[in-house]
PDB file of C-alpha atoms in Angstrom:
ATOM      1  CA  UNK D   1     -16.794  -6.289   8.624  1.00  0.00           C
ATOM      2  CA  UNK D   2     -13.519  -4.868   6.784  1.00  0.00           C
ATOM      3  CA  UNK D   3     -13.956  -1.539   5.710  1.00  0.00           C
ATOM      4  CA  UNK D   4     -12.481  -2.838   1.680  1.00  0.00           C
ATOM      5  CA  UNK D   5     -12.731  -6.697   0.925  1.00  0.00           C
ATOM      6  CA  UNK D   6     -10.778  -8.490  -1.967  1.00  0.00           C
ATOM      7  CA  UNK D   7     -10.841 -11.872  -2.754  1.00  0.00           C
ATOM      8  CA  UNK D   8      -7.113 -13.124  -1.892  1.00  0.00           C
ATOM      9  CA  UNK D   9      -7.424 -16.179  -4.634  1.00  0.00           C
ATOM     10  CA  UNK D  10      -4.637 -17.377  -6.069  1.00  0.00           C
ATOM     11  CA  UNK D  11      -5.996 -16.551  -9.758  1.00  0.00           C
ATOM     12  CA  UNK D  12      -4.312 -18.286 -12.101  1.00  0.00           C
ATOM     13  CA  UNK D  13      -5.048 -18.194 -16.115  1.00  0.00           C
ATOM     14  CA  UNK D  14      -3.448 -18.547 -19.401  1.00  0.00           C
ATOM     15  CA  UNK D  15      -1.362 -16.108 -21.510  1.00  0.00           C
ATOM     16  CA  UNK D  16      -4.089 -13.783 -23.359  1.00  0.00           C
ATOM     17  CA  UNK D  17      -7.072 -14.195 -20.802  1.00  0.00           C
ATOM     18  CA  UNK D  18      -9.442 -11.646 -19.600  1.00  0.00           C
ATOM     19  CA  UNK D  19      -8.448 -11.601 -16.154  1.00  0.00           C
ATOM     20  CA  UNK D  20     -11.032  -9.846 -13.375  1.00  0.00           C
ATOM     21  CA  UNK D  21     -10.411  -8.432  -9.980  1.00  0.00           C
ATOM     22  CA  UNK D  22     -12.778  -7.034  -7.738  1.00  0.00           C
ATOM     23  CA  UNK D  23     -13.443  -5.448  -4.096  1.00  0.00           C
ATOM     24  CA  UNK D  24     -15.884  -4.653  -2.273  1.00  0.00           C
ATOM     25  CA  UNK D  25     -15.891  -1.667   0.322  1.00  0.00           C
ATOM     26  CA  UNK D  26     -18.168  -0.447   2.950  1.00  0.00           C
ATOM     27  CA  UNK D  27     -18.064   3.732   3.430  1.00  0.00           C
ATOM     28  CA  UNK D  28     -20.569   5.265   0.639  1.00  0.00           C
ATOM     29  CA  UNK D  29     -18.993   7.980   1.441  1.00  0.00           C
ATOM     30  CA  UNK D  30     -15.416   7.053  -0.349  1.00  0.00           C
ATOM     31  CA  UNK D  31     -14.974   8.835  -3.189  1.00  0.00           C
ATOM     32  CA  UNK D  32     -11.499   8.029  -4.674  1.00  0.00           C
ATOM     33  CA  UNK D  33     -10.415   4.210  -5.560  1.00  0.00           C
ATOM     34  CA  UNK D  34      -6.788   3.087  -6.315  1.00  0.00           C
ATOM     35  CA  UNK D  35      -5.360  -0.402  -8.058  1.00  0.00           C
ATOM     36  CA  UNK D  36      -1.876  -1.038  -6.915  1.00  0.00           C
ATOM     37  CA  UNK D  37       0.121  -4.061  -8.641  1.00  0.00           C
ATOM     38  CA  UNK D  38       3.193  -5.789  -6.599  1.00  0.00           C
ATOM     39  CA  UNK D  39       5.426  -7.685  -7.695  1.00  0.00           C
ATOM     40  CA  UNK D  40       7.520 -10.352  -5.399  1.00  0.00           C
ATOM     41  CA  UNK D  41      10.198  -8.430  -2.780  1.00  0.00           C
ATOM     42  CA  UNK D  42       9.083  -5.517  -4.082  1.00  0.00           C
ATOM     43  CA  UNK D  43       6.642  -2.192  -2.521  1.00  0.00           C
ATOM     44  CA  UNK D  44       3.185  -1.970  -4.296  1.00  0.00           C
ATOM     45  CA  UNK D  45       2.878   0.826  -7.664  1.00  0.00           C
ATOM     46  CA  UNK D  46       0.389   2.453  -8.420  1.00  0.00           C
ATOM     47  CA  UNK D  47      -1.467   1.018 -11.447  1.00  0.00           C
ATOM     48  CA  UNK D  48      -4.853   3.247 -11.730  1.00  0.00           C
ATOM     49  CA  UNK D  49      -7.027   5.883  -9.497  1.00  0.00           C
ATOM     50  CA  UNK D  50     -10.354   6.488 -10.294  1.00  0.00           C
ATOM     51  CA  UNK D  51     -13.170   9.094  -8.803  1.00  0.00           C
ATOM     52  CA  UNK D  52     -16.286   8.474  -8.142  1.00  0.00           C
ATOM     53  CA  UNK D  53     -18.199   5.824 -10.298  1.00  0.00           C
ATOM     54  CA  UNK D  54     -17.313   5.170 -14.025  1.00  0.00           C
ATOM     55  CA  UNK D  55     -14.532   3.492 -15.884  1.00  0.00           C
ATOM     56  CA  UNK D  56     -11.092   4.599 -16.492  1.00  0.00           C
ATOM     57  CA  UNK D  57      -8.946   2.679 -19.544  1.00  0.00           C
ATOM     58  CA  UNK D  58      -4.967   2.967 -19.860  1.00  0.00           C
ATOM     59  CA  UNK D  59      -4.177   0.440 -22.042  1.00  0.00           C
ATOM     60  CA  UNK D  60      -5.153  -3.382 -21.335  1.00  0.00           C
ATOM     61  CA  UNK D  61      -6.026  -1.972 -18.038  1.00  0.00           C
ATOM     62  CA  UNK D  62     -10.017  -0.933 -17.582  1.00  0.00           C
ATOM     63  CA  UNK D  63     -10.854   0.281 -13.977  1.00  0.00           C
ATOM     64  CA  UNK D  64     -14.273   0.600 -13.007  1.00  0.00           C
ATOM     65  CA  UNK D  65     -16.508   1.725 -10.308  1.00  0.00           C
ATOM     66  CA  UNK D  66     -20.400   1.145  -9.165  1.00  0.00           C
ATOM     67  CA  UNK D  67     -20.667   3.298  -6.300  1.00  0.00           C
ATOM     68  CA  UNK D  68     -24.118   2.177  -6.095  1.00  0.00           C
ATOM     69  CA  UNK D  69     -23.133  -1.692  -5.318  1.00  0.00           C
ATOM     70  CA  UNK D  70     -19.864  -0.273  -3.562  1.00  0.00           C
ATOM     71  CA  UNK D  71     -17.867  -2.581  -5.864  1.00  0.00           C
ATOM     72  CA  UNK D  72     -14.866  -2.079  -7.787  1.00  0.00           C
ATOM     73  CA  UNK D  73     -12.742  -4.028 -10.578  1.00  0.00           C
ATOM     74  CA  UNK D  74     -10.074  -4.050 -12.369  1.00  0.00           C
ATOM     75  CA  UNK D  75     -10.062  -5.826 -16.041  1.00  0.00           C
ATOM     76  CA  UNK D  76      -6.825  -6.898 -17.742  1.00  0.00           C
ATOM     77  CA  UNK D  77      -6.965  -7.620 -21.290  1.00  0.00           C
ATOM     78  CA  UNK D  78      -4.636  -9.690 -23.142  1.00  0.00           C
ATOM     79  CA  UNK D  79      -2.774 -10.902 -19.708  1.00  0.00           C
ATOM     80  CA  UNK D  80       0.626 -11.357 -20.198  1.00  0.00           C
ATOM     81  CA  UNK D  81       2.929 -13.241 -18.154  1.00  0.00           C
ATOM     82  CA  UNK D  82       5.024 -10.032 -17.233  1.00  0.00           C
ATOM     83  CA  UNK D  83       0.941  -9.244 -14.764  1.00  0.00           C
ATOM     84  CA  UNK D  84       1.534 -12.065 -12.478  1.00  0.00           C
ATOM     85  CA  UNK D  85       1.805 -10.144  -9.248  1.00  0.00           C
ATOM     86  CA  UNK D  86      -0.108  -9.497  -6.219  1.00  0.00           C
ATOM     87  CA  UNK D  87      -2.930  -6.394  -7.100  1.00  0.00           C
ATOM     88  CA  UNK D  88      -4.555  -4.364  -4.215  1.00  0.00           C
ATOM     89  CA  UNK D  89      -7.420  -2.118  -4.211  1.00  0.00           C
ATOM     90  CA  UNK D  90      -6.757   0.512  -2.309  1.00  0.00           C
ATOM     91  CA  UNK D  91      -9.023   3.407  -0.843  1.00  0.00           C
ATOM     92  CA  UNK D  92      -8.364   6.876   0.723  1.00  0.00           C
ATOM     93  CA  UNK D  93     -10.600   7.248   3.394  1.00  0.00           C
ATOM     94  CA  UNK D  94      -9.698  10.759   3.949  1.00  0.00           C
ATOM     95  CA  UNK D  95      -6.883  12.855   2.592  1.00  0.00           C
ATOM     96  CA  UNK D  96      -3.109  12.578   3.498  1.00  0.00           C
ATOM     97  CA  UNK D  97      -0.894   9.494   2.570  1.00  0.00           C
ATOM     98  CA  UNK D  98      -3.760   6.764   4.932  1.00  0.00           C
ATOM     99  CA  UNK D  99      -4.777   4.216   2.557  1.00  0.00           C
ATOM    100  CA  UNK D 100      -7.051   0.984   3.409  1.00  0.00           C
ATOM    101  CA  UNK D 101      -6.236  -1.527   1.443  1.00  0.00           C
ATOM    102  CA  UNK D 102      -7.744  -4.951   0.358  1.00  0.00           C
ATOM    103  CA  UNK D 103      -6.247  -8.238   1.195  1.00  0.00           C
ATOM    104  CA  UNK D 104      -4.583  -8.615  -2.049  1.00  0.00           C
ATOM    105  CA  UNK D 105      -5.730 -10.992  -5.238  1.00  0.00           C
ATOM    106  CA  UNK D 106      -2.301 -13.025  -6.168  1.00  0.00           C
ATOM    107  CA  UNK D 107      -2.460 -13.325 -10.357  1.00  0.00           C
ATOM    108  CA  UNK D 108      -0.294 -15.844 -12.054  1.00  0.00           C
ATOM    109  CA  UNK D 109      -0.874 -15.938 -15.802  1.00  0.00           C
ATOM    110  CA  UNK D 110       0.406 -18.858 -16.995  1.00  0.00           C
ATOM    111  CA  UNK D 111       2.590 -18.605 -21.079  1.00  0.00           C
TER     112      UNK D 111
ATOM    113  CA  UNK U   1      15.148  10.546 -10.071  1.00  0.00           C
ATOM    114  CA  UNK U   2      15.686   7.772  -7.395  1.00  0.00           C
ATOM    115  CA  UNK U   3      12.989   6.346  -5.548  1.00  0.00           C
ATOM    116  CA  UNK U   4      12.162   5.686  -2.001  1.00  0.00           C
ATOM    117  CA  UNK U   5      14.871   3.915  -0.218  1.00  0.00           C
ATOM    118  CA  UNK U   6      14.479   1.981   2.792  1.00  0.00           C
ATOM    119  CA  UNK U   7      17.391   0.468   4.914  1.00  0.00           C
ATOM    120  CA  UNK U   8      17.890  -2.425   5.873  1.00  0.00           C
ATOM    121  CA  UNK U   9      16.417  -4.396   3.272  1.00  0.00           C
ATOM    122  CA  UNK U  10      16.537  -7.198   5.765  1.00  0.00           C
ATOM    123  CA  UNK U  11      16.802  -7.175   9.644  1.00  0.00           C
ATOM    124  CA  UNK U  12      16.432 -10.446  12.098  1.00  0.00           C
ATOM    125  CA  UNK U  13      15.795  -9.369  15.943  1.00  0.00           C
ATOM    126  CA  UNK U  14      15.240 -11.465  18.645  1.00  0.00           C
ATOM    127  CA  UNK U  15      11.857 -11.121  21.279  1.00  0.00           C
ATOM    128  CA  UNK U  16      12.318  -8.025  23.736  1.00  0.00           C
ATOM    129  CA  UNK U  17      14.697  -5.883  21.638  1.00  0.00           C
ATOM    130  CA  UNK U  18      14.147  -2.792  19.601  1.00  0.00           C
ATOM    131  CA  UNK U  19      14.591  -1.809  16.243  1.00  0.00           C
ATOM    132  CA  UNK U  20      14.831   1.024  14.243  1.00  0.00           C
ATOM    133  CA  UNK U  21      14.102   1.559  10.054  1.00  0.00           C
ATOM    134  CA  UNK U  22      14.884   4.147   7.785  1.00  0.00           C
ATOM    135  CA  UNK U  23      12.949   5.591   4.488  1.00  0.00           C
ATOM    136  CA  UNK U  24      14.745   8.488   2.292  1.00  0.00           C
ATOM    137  CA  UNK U  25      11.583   9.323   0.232  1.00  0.00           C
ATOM    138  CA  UNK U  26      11.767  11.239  -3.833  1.00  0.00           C
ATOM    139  CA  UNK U  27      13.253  14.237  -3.780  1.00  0.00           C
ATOM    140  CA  UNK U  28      10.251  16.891  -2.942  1.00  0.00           C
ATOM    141  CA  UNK U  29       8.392  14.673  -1.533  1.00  0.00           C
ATOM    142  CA  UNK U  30       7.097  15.950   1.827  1.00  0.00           C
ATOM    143  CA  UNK U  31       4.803  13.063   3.195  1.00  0.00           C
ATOM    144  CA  UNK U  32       6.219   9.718   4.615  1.00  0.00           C
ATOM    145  CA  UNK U  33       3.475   7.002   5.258  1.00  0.00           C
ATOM    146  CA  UNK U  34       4.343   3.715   7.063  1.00  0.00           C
ATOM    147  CA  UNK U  35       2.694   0.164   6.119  1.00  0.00           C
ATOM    148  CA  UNK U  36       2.953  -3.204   7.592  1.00  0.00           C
ATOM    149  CA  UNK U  37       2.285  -6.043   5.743  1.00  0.00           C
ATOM    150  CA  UNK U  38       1.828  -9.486   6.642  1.00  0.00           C
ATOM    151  CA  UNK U  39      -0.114 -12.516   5.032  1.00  0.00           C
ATOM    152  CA  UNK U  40      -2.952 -12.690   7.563  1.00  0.00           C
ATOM    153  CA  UNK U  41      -3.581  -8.551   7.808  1.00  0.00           C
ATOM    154  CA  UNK U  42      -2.597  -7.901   4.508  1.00  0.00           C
ATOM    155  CA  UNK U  43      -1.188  -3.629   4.156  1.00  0.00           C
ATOM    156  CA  UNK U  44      -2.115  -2.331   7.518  1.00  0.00           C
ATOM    157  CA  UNK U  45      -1.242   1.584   7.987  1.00  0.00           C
ATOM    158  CA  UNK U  46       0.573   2.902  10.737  1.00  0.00           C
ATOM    159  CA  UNK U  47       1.135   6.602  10.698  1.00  0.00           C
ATOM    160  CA  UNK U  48       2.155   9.515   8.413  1.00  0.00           C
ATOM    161  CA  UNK U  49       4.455  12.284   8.606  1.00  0.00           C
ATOM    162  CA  UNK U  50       4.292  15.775   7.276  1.00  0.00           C
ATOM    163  CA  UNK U  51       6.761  18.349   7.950  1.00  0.00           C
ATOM    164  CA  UNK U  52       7.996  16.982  10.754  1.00  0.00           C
ATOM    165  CA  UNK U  53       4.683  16.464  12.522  1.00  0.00           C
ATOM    166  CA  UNK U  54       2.354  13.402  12.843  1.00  0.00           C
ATOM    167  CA  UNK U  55      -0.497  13.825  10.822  1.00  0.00           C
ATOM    168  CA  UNK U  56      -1.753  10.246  11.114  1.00  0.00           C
ATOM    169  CA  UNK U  57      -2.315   7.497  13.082  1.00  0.00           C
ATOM    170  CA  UNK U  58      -3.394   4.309  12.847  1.00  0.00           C
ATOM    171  CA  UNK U  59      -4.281   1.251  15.269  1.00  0.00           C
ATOM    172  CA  UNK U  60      -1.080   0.132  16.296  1.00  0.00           C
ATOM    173  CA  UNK U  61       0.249   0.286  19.826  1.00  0.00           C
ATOM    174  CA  UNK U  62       2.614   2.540  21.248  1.00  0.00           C
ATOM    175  CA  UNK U  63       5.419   0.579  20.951  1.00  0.00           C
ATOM    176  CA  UNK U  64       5.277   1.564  17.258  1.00  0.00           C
ATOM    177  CA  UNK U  65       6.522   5.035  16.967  1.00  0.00           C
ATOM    178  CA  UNK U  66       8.685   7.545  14.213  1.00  0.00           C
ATOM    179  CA  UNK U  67       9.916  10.681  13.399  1.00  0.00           C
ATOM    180  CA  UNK U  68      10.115  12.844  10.525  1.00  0.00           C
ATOM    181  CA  UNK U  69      13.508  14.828  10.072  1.00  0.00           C
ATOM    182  CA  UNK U  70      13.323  18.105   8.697  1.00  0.00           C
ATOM    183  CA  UNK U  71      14.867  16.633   4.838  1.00  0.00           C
ATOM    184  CA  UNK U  72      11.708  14.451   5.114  1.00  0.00           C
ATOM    185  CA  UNK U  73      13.865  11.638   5.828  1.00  0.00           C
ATOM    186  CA  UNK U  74      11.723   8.850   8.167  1.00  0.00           C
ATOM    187  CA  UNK U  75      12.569   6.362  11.125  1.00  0.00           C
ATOM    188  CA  UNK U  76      10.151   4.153  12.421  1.00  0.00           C
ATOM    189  CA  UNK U  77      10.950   2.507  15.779  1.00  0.00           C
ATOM    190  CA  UNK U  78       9.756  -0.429  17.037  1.00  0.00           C
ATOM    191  CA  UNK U  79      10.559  -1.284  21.189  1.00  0.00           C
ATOM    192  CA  UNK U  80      10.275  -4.180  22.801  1.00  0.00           C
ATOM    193  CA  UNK U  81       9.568  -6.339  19.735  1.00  0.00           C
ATOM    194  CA  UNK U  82       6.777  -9.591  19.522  1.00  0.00           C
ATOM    195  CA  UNK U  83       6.972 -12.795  17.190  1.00  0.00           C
ATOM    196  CA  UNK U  84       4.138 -10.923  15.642  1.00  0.00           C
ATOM    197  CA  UNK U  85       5.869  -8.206  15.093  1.00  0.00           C
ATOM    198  CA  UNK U  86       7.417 -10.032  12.199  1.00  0.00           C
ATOM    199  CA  UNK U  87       6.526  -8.060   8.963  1.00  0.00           C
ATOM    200  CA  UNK U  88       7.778  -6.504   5.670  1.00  0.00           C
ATOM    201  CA  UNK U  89       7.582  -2.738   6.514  1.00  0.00           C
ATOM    202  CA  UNK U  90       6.984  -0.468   3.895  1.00  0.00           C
ATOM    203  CA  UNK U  91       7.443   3.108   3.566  1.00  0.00           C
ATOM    204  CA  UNK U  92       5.657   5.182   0.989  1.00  0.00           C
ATOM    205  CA  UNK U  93       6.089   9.068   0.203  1.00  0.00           C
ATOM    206  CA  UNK U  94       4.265  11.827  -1.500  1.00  0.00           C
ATOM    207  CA  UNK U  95       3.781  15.331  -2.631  1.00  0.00           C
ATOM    208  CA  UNK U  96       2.143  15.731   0.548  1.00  0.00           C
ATOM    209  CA  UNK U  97      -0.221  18.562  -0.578  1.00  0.00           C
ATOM    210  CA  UNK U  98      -2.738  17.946   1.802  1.00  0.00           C
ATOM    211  CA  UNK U  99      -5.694  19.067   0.434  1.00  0.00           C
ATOM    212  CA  UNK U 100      -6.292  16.058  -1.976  1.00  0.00           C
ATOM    213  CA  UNK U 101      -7.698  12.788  -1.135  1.00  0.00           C
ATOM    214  CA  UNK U 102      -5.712  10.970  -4.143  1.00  0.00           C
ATOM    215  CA  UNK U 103      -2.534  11.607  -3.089  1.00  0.00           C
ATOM    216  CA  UNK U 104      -0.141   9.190  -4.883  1.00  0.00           C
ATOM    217  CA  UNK U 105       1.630   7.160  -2.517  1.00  0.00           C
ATOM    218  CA  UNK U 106       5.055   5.365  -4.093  1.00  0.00           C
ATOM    219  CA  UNK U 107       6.616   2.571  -2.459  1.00  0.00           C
ATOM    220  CA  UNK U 108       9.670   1.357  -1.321  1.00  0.00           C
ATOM    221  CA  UNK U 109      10.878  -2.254  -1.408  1.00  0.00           C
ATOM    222  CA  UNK U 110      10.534  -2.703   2.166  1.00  0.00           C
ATOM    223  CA  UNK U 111      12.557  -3.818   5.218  1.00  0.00           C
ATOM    224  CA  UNK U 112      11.716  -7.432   5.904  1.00  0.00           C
ATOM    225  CA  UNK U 113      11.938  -7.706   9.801  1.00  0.00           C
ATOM    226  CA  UNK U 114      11.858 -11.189  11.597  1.00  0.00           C
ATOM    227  CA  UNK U 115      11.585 -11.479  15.195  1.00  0.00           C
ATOM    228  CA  UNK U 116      12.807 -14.623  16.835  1.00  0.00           C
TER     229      UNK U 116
END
């Protein structure tokens, strides 16, 4: 079993959608959780970090965490074409610069 | 403030040679942190540098190996390279504070390496 899971899709929805991504990790013991967005030919950037369980808004973005299910989302509201990219959950496992990160969900939001 | 820069931004080798990348990370940034990524492993890390020293490690083999120079500047080496081998690299720096767990890792573009 991978330590974080993430569905790799495609997703693809219209201009203005709710769009959902989620993950799914193993360690109960990770405490800090990390959204990264890529776009083509380019490195991942950091979109959101949240601790522990809760939700964390900037924006359209909403992160969220259920520590208890060991599940975490991201929510984009009003998706806009300029989202389509490639979004990765990503997990510290300990500290230092070693992240784990999920496969990937590729988003295409269509105008 | 510029970013992290990685050279070459693309690189074709052939099986059994060796190849060597570069990262400049931001400016104060002490932490360099190596990815691979491919389509079937998805971000895979390989190790991290901190002032100069190897402070992490992942499950790659030993034909994988870098260095830290003593501007933070990173190489990562590859020897005796595999079809498999064949990967956008990406290099990542940080504050490099140590003590947190959310250190905030920012990316470079990448080095696109094919092996043939």
């Amino acid at each position: 079993q991978k330590e974080v899971e993430q569905d790799p899709g495609p997703l693809s929805v219209p201009e203005g959608a709710i769009v959902s991504l989620n993950c799914t990790y193993s360690n109960s013991a990770f405490q800090y959780f990390m959204w990264y967005r890529q776009y083509s030919r380019k490195g991942p950037e950091l979109l959101m970090y949240t601790y522990s369980s809760g939700n964390k808004e900037d924006g359209r973005f909403t992160a969220q965490v259920d520590k208890s299910s060991k599940y975490i989302s991201l929510f984009i509201r009003d998706s806009q074409p300029s989202d389509s990219a490639t979004y990765l959950c990503a997990i510290p496992p300990s500290r230092g610069g070693k992240l784990i990160f999920g496969q990937g969900t590729e988003l295409s939001v269509k105008p | 403030k510029a970013g992290v820069t990685q050279t070459p931004r693309y690189l074709i080798k052939t099986r059994g040679q060796q190849v060597t990348l570069s990262c400049s990370p931001i400016s104060g940034h002490r932490s360099v942190s190596w990815y691979q990524q491919t389509p079937g492993q998805g971000l895979q890390f390989l190790f991290e540098y901190f002032s100069e020293t190897q402070r992490n490690k992942g499950n790659f083999p030993g034909r994988f190996s870098g260095r830290q120079f003593s501007n933070s500047r990173s190489e990562m080496n590859v020897s005796t390279l595999e079809l498999g081998d064949s990967a956008l690299y990406l290099c990542a720096s940080s504050l490099g504070r140590g003590a947190d767990t959310n250190e905030k890792l920012f990316f470079g573009s990448g080095t696109q390496l094919s092996v043939l």
